[in-house]
Short mmCIF file of C-alpha atoms and ligand atoms in Angstrom, two decimals:
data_model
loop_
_atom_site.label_atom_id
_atom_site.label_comp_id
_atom_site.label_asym_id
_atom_site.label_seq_id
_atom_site.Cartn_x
_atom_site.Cartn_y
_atom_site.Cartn_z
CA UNK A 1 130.72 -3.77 -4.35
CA UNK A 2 131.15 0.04 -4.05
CA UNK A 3 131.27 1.59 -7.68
CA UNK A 4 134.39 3.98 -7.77
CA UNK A 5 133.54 7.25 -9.23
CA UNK A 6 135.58 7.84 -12.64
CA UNK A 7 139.15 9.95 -12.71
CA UNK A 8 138.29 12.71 -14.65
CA UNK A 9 140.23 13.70 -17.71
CA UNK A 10 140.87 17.51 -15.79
CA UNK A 11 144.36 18.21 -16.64
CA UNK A 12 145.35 20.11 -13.62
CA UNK A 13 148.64 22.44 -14.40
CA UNK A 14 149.69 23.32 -10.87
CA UNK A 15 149.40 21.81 -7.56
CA UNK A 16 146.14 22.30 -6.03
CA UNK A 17 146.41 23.21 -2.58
CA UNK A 18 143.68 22.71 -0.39
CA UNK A 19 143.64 25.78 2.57
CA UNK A 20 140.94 26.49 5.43
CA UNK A 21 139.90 25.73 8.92
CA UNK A 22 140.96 22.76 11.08
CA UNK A 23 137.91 20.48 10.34
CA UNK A 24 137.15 21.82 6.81
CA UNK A 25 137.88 18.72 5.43
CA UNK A 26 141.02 18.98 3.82
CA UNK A 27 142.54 15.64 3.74
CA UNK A 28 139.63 13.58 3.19
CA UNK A 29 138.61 15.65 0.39
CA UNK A 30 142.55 15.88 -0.81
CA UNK A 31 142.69 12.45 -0.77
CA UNK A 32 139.84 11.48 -2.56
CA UNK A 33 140.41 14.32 -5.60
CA UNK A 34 143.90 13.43 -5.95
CA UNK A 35 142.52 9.80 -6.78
CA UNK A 36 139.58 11.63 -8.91
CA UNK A 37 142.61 13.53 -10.91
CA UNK A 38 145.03 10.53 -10.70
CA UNK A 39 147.97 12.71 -8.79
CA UNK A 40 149.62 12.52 -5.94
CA UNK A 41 147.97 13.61 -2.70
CA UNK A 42 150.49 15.17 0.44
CA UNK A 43 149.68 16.61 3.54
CA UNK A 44 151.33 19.39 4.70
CA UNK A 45 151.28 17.92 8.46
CA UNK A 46 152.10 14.62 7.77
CA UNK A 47 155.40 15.90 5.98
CA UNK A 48 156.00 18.41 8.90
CA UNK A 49 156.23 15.61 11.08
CA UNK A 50 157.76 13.22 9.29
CA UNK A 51 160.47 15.94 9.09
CA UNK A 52 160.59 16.74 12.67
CA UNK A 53 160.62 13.58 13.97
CA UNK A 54 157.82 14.01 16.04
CA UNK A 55 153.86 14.94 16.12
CA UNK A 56 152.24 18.41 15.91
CA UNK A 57 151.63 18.57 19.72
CA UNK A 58 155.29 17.92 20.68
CA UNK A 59 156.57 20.67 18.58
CA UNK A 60 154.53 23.42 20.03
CA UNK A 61 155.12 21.64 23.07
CA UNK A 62 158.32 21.85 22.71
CA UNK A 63 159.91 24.47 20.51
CA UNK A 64 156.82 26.50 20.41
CA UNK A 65 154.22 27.78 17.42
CA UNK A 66 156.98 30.30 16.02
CA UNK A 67 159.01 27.37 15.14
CA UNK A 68 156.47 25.32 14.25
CA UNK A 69 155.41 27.77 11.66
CA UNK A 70 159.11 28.16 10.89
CA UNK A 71 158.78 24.46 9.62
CA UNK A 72 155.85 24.71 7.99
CA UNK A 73 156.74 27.52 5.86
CA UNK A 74 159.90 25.44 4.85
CA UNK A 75 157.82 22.10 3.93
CA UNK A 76 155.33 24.22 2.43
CA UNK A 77 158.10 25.41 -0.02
CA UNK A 78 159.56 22.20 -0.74
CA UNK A 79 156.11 20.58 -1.42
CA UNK A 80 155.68 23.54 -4.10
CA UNK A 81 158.77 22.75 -6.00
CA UNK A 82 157.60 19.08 -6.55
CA UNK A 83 155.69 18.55 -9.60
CA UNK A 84 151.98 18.84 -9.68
CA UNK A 85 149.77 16.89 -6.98
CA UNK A 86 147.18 17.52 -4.30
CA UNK A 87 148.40 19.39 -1.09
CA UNK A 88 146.13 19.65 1.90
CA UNK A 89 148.15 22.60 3.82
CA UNK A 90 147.68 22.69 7.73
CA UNK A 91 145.22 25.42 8.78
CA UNK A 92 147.39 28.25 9.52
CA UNK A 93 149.74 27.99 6.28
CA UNK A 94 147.87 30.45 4.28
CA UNK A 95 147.97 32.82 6.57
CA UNK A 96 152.01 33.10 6.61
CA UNK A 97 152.84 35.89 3.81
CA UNK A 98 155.38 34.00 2.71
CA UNK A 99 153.54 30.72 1.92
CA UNK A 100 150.39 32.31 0.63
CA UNK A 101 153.19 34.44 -2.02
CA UNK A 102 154.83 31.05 -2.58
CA UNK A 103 151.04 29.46 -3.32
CA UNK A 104 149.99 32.11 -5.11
CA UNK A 105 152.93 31.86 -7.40
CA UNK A 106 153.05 27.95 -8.11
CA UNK A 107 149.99 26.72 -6.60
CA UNK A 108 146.17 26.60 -7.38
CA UNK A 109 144.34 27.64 -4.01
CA UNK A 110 141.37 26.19 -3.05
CA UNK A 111 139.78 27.28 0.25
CA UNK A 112 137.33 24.86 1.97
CA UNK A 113 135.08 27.23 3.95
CA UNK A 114 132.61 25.78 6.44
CA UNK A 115 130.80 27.10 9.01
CA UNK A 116 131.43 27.31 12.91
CA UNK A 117 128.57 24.51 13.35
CA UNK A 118 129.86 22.18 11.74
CA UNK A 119 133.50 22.82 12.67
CA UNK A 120 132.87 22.70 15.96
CA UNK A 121 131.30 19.39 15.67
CA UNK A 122 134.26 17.79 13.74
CA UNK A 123 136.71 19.14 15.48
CA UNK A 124 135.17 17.91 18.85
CA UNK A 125 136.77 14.29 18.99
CA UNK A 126 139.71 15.12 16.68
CA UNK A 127 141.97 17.74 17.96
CA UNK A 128 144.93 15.50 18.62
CA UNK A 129 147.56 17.43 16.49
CA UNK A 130 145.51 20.62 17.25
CA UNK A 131 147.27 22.61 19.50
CA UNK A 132 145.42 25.98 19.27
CA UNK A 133 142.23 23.99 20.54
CA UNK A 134 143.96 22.97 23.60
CA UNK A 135 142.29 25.48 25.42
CA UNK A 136 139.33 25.68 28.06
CA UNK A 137 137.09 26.95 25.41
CA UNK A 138 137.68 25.19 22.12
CA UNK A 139 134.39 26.36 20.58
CA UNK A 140 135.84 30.16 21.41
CA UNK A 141 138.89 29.49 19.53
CA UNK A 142 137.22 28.37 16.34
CA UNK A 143 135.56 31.47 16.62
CA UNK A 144 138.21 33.44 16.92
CA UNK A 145 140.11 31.79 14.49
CA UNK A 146 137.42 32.16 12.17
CA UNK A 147 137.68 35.94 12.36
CA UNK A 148 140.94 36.99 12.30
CA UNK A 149 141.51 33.94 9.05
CA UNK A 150 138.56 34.09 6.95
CA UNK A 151 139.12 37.53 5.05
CA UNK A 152 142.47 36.05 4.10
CA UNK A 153 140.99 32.35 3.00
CA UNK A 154 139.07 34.40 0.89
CA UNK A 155 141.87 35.49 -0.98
CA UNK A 156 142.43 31.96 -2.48
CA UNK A 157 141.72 31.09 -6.12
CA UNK A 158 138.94 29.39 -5.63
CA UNK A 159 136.02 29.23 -2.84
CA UNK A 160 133.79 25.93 -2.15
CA UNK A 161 131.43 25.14 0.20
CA UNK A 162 132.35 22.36 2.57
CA UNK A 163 129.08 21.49 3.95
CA UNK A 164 128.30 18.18 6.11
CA UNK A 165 127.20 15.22 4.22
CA UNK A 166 129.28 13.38 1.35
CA UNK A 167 132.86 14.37 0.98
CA UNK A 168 132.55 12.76 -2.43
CA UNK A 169 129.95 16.08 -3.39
CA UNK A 170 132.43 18.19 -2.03
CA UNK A 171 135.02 16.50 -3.96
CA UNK A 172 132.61 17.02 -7.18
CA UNK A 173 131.91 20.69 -6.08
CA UNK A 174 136.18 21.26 -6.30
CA UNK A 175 135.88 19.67 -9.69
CA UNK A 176 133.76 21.81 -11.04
CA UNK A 177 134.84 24.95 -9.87
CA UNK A 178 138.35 23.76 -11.03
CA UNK A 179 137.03 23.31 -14.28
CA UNK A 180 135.24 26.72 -14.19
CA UNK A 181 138.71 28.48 -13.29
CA UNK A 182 140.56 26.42 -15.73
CA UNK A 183 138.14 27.51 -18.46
CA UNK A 184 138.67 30.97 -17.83
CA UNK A 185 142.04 30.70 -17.90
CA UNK A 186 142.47 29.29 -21.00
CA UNK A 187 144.46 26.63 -18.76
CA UNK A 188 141.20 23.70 -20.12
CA UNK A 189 143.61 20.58 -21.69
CA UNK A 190 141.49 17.56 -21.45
C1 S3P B 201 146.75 24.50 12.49
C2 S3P B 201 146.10 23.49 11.83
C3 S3P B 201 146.54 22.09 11.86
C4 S3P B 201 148.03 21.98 12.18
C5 S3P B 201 148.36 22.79 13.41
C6 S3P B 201 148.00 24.26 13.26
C7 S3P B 201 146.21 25.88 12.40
O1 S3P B 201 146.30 21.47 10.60
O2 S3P B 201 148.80 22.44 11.10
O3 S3P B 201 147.67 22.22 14.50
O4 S3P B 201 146.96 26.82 12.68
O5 S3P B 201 145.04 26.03 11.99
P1 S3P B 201 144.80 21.08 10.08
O6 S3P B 201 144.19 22.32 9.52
O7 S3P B 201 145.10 20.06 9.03
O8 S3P B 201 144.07 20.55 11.24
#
């Protein structure tokens, strides 16, 4: 029998949105604290898609990464009106001005920062709905990525470490720091 860790009694008062690299984790750890939390969980991706019709790869395929961004910037919106839950945001959502303003304004922002090792290892049997890895050097991308996307990751609310190992210690690590910023807020109801 696996022993379910307990909800917590965190009462979150915005939606927690989950930001960082492709491979950082977002989902799996999204999923899981939304259950921890008892809210909702969306992904970003899932509802672009669902929207579209079709997956990630056909729409820059297709209509290209200006309007995929287009989209995402729309869904991003619309998943910030709803009431609170967990949103894991696609990898490049933060770095639109527009979303990060629209984040920053009804959001919580956590950013999920791992390192290239251990990127590059997860992302090297899942980039599917990864366009931007397409590429003859996938590794090189990351890297790149990294670069030009970390100083504004940083800008998020919150910072955790998403090393390998347990998601569910990451999951604890976003709990606590939660806590820490609620605190300080004077946003603690428990
Ligand atoms: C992207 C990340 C992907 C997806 C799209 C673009 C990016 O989401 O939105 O392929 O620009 O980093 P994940 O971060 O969930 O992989």
């Amino acid at each position: 029998m696996t022993v379910r860790p307990p909800c917590t009694a965190l009462n979150v008062p915005k939606t927690v949105v989950l930001i960082g690299m492709m491979g950082s984790g977002k989902t799996a750890v999204g999923r899981r604290l939304a259950k921890r939390l008892n809210l909702p969980f969306v992904d970003a991706d899932a509802e672009i898609e669902a929207a579209a019709g079709c997956s990630i790869r056909d729409i820059f395929e297709l209509h290209g990464e200006a309007a995929f961004r287009a989209g995402e910037r729309r869904i991003m919106a619309r998943l910030l009106d709803q009431p609170v839950r967990i949103l894991a945001a696609g990898g490049g959502a933060f770095i639109d001005p527009d979303t990060r303003a629209q984040i920053a304004a009804k959001g919580i922002s956590v950013w999920l920062k791992a390192d290239k090792e251990a990127l590059i290892r997860r992302l090297r049997k899942r980039s599917m709905n990864r366009p931007l890895l397409h590429t003859k050097n996938p590794s090189a991308a990351i890297e790149r990525l990294m670069a030009e996307r970390e100083p504004i990751y940083a800008l998020a609310d919150i910072t955790v470490e998403s090393v390998d190992g347990s998601t569910e210690d990451t999951v604890t690590r976003v709990l606590k720091a939660l806590e820490n910023y609620l605190r300080k807020r004077g946003q603690m109801v428990s």
